[in-house]
Structure formats: structure tokens, C-alpha cells
Short mmCIF file of C-alpha atoms and ligand atoms in Angstrom, two decimals:
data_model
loop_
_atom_site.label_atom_id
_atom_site.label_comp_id
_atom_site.label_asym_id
_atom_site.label_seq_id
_atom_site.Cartn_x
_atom_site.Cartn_y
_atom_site.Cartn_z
CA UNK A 6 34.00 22.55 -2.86
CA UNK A 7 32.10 19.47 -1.41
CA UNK A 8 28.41 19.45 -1.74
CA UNK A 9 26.35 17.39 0.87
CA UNK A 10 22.84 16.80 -0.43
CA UNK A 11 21.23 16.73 3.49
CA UNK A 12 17.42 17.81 2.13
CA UNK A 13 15.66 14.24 0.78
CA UNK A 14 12.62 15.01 2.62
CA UNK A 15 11.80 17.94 -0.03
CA UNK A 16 13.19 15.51 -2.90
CA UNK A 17 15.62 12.95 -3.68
CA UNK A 18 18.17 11.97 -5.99
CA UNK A 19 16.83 9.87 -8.96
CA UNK A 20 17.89 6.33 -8.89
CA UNK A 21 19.93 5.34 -12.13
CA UNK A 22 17.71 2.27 -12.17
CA UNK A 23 14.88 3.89 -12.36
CA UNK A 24 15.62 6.02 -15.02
CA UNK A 25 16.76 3.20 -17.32
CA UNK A 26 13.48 2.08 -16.98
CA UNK A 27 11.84 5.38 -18.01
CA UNK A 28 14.05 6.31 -20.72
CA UNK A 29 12.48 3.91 -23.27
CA UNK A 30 8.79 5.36 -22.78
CA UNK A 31 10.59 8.89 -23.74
CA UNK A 32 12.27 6.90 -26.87
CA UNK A 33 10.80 3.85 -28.51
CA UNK A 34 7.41 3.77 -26.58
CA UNK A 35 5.51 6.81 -27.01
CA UNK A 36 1.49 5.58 -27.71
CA UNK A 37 -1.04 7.30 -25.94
CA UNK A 38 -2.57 4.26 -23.76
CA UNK A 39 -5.98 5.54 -24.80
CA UNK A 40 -5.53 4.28 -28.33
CA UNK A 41 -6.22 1.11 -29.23
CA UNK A 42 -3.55 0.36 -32.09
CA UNK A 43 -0.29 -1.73 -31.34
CA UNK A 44 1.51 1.68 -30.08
CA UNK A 45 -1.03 2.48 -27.16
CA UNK A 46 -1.68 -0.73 -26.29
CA UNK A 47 2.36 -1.10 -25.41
CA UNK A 48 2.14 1.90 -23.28
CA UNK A 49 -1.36 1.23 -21.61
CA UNK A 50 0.01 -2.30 -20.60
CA UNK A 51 3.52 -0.89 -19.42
CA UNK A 52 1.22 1.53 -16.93
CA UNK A 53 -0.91 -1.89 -15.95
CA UNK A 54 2.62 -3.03 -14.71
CA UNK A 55 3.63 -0.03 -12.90
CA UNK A 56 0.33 0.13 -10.88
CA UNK A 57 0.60 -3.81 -10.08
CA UNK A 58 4.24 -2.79 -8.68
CA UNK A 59 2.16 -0.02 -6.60
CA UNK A 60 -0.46 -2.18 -5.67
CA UNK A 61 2.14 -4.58 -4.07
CA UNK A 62 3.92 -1.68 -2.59
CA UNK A 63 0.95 -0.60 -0.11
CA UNK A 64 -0.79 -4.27 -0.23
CA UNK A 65 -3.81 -3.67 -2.22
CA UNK A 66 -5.25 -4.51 -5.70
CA UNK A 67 -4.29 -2.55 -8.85
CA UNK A 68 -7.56 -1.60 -9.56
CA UNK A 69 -7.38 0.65 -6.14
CA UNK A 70 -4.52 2.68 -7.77
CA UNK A 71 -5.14 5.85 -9.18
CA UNK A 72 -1.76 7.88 -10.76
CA UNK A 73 -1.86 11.28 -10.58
CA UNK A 74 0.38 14.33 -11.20
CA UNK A 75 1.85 14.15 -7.49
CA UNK A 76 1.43 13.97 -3.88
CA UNK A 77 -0.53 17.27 -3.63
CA UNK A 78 -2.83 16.13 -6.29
CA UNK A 79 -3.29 12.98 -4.48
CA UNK A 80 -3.93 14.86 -1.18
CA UNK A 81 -6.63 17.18 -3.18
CA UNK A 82 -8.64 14.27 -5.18
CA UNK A 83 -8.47 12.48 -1.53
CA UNK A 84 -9.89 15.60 0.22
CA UNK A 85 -12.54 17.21 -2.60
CA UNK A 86 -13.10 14.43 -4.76
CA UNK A 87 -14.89 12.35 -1.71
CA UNK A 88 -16.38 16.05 -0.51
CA UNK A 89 -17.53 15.76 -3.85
CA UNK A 90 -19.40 12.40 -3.47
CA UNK A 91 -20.08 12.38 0.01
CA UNK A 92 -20.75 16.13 0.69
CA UNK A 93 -24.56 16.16 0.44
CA UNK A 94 -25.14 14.28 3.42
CA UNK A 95 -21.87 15.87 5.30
CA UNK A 96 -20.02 18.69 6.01
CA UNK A 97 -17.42 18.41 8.25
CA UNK A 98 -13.89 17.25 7.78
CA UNK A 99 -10.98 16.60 10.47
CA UNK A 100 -7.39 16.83 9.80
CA UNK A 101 -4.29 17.36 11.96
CA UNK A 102 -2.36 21.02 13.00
CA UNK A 103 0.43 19.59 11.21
CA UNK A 104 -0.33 18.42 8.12
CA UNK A 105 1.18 19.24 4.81
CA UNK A 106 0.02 22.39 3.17
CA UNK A 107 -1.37 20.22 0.09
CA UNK A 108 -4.10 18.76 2.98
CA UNK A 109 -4.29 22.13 4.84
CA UNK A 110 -4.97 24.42 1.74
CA UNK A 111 -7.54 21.79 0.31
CA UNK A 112 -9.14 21.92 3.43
CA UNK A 113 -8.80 25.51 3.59
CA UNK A 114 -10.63 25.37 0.19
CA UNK A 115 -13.69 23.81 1.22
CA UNK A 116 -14.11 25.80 4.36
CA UNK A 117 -14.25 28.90 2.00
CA UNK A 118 -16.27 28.02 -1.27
CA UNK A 119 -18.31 25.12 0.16
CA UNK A 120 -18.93 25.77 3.65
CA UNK A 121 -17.20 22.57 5.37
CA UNK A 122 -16.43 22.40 8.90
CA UNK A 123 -13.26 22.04 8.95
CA UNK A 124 -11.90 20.87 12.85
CA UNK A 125 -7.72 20.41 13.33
CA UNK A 126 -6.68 18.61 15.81
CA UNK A 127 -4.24 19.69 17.83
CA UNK A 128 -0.31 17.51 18.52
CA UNK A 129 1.76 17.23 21.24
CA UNK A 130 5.00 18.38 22.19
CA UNK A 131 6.69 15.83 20.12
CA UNK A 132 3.80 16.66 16.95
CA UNK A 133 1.88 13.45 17.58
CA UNK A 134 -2.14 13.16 17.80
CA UNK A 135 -4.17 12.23 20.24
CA UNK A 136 -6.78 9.85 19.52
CA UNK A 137 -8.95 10.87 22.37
CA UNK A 138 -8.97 14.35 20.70
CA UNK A 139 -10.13 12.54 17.73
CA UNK A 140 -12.69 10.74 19.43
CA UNK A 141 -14.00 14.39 20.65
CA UNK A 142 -14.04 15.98 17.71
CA UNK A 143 -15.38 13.47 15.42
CA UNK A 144 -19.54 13.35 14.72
CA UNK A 145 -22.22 11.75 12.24
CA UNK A 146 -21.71 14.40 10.35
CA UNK A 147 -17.69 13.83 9.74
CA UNK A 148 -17.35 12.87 5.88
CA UNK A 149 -13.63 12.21 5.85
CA UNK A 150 -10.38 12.30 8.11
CA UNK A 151 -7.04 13.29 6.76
CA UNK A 152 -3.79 12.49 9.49
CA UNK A 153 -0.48 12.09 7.50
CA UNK A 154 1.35 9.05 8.58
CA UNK A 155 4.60 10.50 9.30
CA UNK A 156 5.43 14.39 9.56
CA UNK A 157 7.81 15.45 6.79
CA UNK A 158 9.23 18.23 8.77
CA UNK A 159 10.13 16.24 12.00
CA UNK A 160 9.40 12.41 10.96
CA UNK A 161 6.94 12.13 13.69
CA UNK A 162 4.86 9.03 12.86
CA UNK A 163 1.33 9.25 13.92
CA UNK A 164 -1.29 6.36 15.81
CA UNK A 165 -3.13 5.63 12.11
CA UNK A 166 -4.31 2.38 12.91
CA UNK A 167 -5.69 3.54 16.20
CA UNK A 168 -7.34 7.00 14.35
CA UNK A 169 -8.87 4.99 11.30
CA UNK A 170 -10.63 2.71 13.77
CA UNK A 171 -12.79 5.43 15.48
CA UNK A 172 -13.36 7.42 12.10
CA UNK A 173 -14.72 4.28 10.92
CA UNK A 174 -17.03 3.60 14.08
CA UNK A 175 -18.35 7.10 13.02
CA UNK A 176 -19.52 6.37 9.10
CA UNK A 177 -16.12 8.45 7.97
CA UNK A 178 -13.76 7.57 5.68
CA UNK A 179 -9.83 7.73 6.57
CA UNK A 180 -7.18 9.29 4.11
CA UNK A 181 -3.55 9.43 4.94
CA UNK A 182 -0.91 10.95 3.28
CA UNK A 183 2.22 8.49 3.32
CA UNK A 184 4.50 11.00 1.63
CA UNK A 185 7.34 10.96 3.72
CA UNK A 186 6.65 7.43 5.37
CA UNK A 187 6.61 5.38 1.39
CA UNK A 188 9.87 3.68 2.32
CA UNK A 189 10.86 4.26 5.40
CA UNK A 190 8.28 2.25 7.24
CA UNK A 191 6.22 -0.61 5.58
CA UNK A 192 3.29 0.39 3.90
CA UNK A 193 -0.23 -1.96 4.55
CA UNK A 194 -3.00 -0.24 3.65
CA UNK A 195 -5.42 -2.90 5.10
CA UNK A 196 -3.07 -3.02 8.66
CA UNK A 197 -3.53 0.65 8.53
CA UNK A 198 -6.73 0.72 8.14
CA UNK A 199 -7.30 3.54 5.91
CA UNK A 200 -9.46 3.73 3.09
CA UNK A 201 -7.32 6.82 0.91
CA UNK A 202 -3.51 6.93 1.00
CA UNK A 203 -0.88 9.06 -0.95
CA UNK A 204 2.16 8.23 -1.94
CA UNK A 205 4.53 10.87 -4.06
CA UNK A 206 7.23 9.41 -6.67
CA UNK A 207 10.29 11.90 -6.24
CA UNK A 208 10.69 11.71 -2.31
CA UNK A 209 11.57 7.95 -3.47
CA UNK A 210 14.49 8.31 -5.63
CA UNK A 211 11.63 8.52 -8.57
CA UNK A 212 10.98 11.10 -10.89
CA UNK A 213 9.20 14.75 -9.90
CA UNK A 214 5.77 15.34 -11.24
CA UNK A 215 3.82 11.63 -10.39
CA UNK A 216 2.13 10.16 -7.45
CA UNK A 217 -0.45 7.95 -7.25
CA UNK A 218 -3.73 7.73 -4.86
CA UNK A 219 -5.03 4.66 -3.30
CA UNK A 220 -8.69 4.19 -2.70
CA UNK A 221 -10.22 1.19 -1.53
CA UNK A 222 -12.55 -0.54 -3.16
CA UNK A 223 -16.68 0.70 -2.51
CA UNK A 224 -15.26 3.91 -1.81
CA UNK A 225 -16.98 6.92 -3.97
CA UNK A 226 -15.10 9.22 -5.29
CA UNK A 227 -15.55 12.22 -8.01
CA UNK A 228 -12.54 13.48 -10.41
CA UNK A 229 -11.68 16.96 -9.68
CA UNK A 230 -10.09 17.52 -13.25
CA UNK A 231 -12.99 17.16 -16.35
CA UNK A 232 -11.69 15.42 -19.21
CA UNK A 233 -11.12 12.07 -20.68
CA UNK A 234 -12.06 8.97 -19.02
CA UNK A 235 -7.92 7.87 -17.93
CA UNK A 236 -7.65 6.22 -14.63
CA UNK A 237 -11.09 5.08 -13.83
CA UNK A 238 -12.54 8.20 -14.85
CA UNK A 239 -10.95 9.29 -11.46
CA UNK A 240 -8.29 11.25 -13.05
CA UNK A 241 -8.39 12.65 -16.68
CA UNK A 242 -5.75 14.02 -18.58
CA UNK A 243 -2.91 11.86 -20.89
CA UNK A 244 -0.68 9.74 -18.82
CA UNK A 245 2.37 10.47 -17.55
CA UNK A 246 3.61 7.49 -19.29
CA UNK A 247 7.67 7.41 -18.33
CA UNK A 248 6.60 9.00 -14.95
CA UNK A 249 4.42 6.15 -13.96
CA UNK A 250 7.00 3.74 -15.07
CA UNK A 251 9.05 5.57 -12.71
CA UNK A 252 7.20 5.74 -9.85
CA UNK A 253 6.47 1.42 -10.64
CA UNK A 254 10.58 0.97 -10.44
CA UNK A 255 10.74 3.53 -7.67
CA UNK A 256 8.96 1.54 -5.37
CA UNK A 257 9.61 -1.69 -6.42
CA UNK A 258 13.43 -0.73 -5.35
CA UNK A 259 12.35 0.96 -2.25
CA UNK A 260 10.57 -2.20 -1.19
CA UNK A 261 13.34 -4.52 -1.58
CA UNK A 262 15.63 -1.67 -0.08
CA UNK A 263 12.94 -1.12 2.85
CA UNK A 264 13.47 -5.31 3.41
CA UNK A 265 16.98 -5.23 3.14
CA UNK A 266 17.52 -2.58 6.32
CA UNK A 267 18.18 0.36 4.61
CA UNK A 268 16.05 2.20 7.38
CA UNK A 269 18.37 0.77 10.13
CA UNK A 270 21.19 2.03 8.13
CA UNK A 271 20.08 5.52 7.46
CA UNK A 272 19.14 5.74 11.14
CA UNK A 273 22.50 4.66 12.41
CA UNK A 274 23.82 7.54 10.73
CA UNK A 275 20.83 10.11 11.97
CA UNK A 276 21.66 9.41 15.43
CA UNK A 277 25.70 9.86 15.17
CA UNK A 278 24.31 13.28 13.25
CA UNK A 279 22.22 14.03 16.17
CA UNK A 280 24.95 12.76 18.61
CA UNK A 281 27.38 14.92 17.30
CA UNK A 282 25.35 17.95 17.33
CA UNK A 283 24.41 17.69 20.64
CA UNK A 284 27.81 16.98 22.00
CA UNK A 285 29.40 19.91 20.37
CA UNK A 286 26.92 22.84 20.04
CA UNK A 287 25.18 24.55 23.10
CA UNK A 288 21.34 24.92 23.55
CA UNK A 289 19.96 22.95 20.90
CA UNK A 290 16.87 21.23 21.03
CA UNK A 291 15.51 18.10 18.82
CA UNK A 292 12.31 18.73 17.44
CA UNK A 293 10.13 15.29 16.64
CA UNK A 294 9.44 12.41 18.62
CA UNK A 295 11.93 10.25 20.72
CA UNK A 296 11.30 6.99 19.26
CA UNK A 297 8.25 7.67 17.17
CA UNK A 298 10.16 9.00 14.33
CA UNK A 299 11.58 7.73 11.10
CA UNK A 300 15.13 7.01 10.00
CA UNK A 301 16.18 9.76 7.95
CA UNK A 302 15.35 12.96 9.92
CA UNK A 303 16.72 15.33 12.48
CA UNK A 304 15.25 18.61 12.98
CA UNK A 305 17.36 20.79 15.08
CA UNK A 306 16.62 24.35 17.03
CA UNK A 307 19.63 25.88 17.59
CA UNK A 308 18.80 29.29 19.90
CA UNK A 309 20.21 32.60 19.00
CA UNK A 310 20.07 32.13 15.49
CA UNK A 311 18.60 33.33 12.48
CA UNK A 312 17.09 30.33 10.65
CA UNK A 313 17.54 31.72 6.81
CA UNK A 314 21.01 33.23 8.02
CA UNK A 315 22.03 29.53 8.95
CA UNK A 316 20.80 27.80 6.15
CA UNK A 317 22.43 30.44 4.08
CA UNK A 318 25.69 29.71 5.35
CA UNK A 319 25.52 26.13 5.09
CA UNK A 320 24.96 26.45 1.50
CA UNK A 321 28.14 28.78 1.12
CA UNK A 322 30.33 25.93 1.76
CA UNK A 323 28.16 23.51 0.06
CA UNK A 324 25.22 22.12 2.27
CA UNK A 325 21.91 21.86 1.44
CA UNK A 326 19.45 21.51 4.25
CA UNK A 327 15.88 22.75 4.64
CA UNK A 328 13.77 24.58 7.27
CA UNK A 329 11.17 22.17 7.62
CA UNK A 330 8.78 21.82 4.69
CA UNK A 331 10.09 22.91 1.27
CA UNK A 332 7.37 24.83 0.34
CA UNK A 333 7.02 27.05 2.82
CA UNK A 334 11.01 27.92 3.30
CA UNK A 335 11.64 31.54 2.28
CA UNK A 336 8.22 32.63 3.56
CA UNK A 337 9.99 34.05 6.87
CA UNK A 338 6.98 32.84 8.97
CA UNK A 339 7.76 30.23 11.66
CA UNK A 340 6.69 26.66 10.87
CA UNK A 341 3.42 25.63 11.40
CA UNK A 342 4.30 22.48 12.39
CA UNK A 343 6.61 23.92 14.93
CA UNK A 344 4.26 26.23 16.20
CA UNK A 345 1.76 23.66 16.95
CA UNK A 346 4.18 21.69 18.61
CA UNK A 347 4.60 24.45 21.18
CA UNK A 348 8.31 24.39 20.41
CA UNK A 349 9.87 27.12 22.82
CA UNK A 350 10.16 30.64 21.24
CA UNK A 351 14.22 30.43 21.80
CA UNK A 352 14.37 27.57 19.28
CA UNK A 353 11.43 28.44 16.90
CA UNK A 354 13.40 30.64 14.52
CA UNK A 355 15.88 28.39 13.77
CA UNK A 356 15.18 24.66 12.57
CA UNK A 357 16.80 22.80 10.46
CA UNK A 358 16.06 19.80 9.00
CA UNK A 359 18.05 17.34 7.94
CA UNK A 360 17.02 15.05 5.81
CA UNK A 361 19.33 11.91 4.79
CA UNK A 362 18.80 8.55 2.63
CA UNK A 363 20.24 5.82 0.67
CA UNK A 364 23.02 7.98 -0.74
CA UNK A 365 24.11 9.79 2.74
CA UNK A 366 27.69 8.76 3.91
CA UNK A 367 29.61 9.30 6.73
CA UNK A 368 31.80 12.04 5.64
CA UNK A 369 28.80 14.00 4.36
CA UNK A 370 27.97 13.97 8.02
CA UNK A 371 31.51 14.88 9.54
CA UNK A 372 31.84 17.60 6.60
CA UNK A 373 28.31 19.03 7.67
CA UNK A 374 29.53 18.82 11.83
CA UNK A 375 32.93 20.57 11.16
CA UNK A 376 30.69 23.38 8.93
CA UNK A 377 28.39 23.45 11.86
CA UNK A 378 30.34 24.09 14.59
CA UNK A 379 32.21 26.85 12.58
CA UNK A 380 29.44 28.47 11.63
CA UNK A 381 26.74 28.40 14.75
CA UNK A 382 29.73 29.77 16.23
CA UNK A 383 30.48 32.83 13.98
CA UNK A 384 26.61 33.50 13.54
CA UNK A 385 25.74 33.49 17.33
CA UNK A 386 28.90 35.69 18.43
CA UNK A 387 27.17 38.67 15.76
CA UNK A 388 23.40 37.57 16.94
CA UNK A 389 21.00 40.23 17.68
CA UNK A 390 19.03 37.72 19.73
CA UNK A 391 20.97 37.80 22.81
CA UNK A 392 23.38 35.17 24.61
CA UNK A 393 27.06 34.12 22.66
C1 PLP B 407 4.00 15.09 3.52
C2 PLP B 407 3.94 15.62 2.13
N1 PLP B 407 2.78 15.57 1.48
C3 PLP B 407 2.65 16.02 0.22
C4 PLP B 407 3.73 16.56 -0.43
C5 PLP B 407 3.55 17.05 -1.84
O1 PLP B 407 4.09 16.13 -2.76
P1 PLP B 407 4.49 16.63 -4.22
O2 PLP B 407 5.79 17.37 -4.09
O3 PLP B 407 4.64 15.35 -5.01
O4 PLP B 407 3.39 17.47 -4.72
C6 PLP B 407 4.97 16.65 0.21
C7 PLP B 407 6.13 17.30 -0.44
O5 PLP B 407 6.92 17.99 0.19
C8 PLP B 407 5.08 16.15 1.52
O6 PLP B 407 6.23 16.21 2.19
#
């Protein structure tokens, strides 16, 4: 049977390249950088070269990089590690209705145990933010706010530049998370304007289990791990040694990829997706934005359809797609991305979201159209939801 890998938003393939360059740090180079004989000083100055690849990834200086077990753990240090430092004076955090749940829970976190105001603003139809609801909610009293860069469910992208400007006019610092933006958009952290960004190695073609945190320079921030004194004493614990040197060749090829038009190309082949789906299949609506979106996603609606019944399906003959956000498929409850994007009730049950990249072809697509049709068809003439 074919298999069409259509799901890169909730990971990606690992590139071959980048793997050669992590397989010697599994072999030959196993120090721990925190020694200081001939073995951990190869491995400490292997993970100097992997953060200078970061630092020219996102535009900033090396010494801003902090690697960390992942995007989540990025999102968390961002969130509670400057509520750590800057929570005596204030107590009130803003984030957006659609952010991912490693920014929601950690909000969710200091709500309950320390008492932080937490305010999220709401999106638009198309899941963008309005910066006059920013302007609104914001106060002295706002310590930090947290809107991700793109949406990984629909590939909204969001007005950061506009956002970090009036958090800044208010004393607050500005964290993005740049999870499912890190190259499909370029990355400037000082064009941006934000002062905490997070970037996630295995939606990258890099390996699962490493992401790194950027935080500019004067800005205070507490480890929310106790240990050892790794990373600036902003992150203890042993390195992830071959995982950083992953996540250095991961973006270092998504860079030169990202400059070469891979975007372009991966959205020439989103919108023939989309296209297709909309010539051939009745009452389907295209979550996201218009033109604010990135190249490599389509989230569809299709009405009288059971969401986990479609996705089901697809997988039977080989194609893997996603609800929305990979952690919160198989909880049955309706997106919350969706749901704050006021997305009709007819289409809320059923999104999918395809996610495509580098390795997406052409006949993945036509496979996935003719599976489609076939089965949108069989599901909606047995739907208990009405209309055939
Ligand atoms: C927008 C966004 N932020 C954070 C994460 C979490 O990243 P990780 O899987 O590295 O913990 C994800 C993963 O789905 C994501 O899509």
C-alpha cells in the first residue's frame, strides 16, 4: 500500500544530513561538556558550534541561546522562568486563545499555584490577533506576553512586530513561540521585536527531544529545573549532546532551504491540494487565513463528517493526517483553536490538517485526492449528521 506522510506540522522526517552529523556524538564523541579533560572539551565545543548555527538562524548572538529538551520546555522556561524573575513586581500575563497547549497549560499553571492574571486574547475568524485588543488588555502590571508567530493548526501568522511594540511601550517583555514558523518564514529576532522566542528541532527535519530558547540579552530569567550550572545556569541537566548537534545542522539546512524557495515550492503544491479539494468535494470550508498563512498547511472542514471516523479512514489506505494539534487528537473535544475562531458548528467536527514539506510530491497529493473523494463520499452517505 502507499503511505503519504501529510502530518509535518506534528513532526517531520529526519534529514539524512542531519543525522550524519549526530551519529558521531552517539559514537566517537561521548564527553560530558562539563568536564574539562580532552573528551568534554570536544563535546562542549561541538555544542558552541551548534548554538552559533542557531544564533545565525534567528539573527542573534550565541550567548542568547539557551538548548533545552524541546519546544514545550522552551515555551515553559519562557513563561515561569521570567514569572520567576519578574513576578514580584507583576502579576499578570497575556497570551492568545490559540496558542499551543505548552503556552496555555503554563499559563494555566500560574493562574492556579501563583495567582497570575492570566488575560487571552481573543482571534478572528481567520485565528489572527488584534493588536487593538492587545492594546486594551495590556497594563503596568503585564510581566510578559506570549503570541505564537504562526498557528500550527491552521498556519495563521500573527502581527508580532506590531504586538511586541506596544508590550514594550508597557515595561513587558515579548515571547513568541516560532514552532511552526522556524523555516517557513525568516526568522529575525531583532525585526520581530521580541525579547523570548522558541524554536523546536523535530518540526525541522531534526531530531525529537531538543529545542532551544532565545532570550535577549538584559533579560532576567530563572531556571525552572535545579541542578548543575549547563546553559548559563538557565537550564541544568547533561546535554543533549547529538541532539543539539542536530538541531545546529537542522537549521543550518533549513536556512539555506528557506533561501533557496523551498516555501514557494511547498506552497505551490498546498494550493493545487486545496484546489483540488474544493473543486471536487461539497461544503468544505478552509480554516486559516487567506494570505496570512504559511506554505505547508491546509486545514479543511468537511460538514457531515465525523472527524476521527475520517482520519481513520485515511489511514486505512495509508494517509496520515492530523486534526489540528497533535497533542490534543484523540481527546474527542473540538479544537480550541477552532473554537475560538468561531468556525461554524457544521464544519467544527471535522478538520483536517494537512501538513506538507520538503519531502511532499505530487502524487502524494493526487493519491490523498482520489482517497478523499472515495471516502468523504462513503462516510457522508452513512452520516448521522444529516445531508448526503
Ligand atoms: C506551536 C507549537 N509549540 C510548541 C510545540 C511543542 O514542541 P515539542 O514537540 O518540541 O515539545 C509544538 C508541537 O506540536 C507546536 O506545534
Amino acid at each position: 500500500m502507499r503511505r503519504v506522510y501529510l502530518d509535518s506540522n506534528s513532526t517531520t522526517r529526519l534529514d539524512p544530513r542531519v543525522l550524519e552529523a549526530m551519529l558521531p556524538f552517539f559514537k566517537e564523541y561521548y564527553g560530558n561538556p562539563s568536564n574539562i579533560h580532552n573528551f568534554g572539551r570536544e563535546t562542549k565545543e561541538a555544542i558552541e558550534q551548534a548554538r552559533k548555527k542557531v544564533s545565525e538562524f534567528l539573527k542573534c548572538d550565541p550567548l542568547e541561546i539557551v538548548f533545552t529538551s524541546s519546544g514545550t520546555e522552551s515555551d515553559n522556561l519562557a513563561l515561569i522562568g521570567t514569572y520567576k524573575a519578574y513576578g514580584v513586581q507583576k502579576d499578570h500575563l497575556i497570551i492568545s486563545a490559540v496558542e499551543h497547549n505548552a503556552v496555555r497549560k503554563a499559563a494555566y499553571f500560574l493562574k492556579k499555584w501563583h495567582n497570575v492574571k492570566v488575560t487571552e486574547l481573543p482571534v478572528d475568524r481567520y485565528g489572527q490577533v488584534d493588536p487593538d485588543d492587545l492594546q486594551k488588555a495590556i497594563t503596568d502590571k503585564t510581566y510578559l506576553v506570549s503570541i505564537m508567530h504562526v498557528n500550527n493548526e491552521v498556519g495563521t501568522i500573527q502581527p508580532i512586530k506590531e504586538c511586541a511594540e506596544i508590550a514594550h511601550k508597557y515595561g513587558a517583555l515579548f515571547h513568541t513561540d516560532a514552532v511552526a514558523s522556524a523555516g517557513k518564514l525568516p526568522l529575525d529576532v531583532n525585526e520581530l521585536g521580541v525579547d523570548l522566542l522558541t524554536i523546536s528541532a523535530h518540526k525541522i527535519h531534526g531530531p525529537k527531544g531538543v529545542g532551544a530558547l532565545y532570550i535577549r540579552r538584559g533579560v532576567q530569567i530563572e531556571s525552572i529545573l535545579y541542578g548543575g550550572e549547563q546553559e548559563f545556569e538557565r537550564r541544568p541537566g547533561t546535554e543533549n549532546v547529538p541532539g543539539i548537534i542536530g538541531l545546529g545542522e537542522a537549521v543550518k539546512i533549513a536556512d539555506a532551504e528557506l533561501k533557496a524557495g523551498m516555501p514557494q515550492k511547498i506552497a505551490a503544491l498546498r494550493d493545487y491540494l486545496e484546489a483540488q479539494i474544493t473543486n471536487n468535494i461539497s461544503e468544505v470550508c478552509i480554516n486559516g487565513h487567506p494570505q496570512n498563512r504559511v506554505s505547508n498547511v491546509l486545514n479543511v472542514g468537511f460538514a457531515y463528517i465525523e472527524g476521527e471516523a475520517l482520519l481513520l479512514n485515511l489511514d486505512l489506505e495509508g494517509i496520515a493526517v492530523s486534526s489540528g494539534s497533535a497533542c490534543s487528537s484523540g481527546s474527542g473535544q473540538p479544537s480550541h483553536v477552532l473554537l475560538a475562531m468561531r468556525v461554524p458548528l457544521k464544519y467544527i467536527n471535522a478538520p483536517v490538517r494537512f501538513s506538507l514539506d520538503k519531502y511532499t510530491t505530487q502524487k502524494d497529493l493526487d493519491y490523498t485526492i482520489e482517497v478523499l473523494i472515495k471516502v468523504v463520499k462513503r462516510l457522508r452517505a452513512i452520516s448521522p449528521l444529516g445531508q448526503i
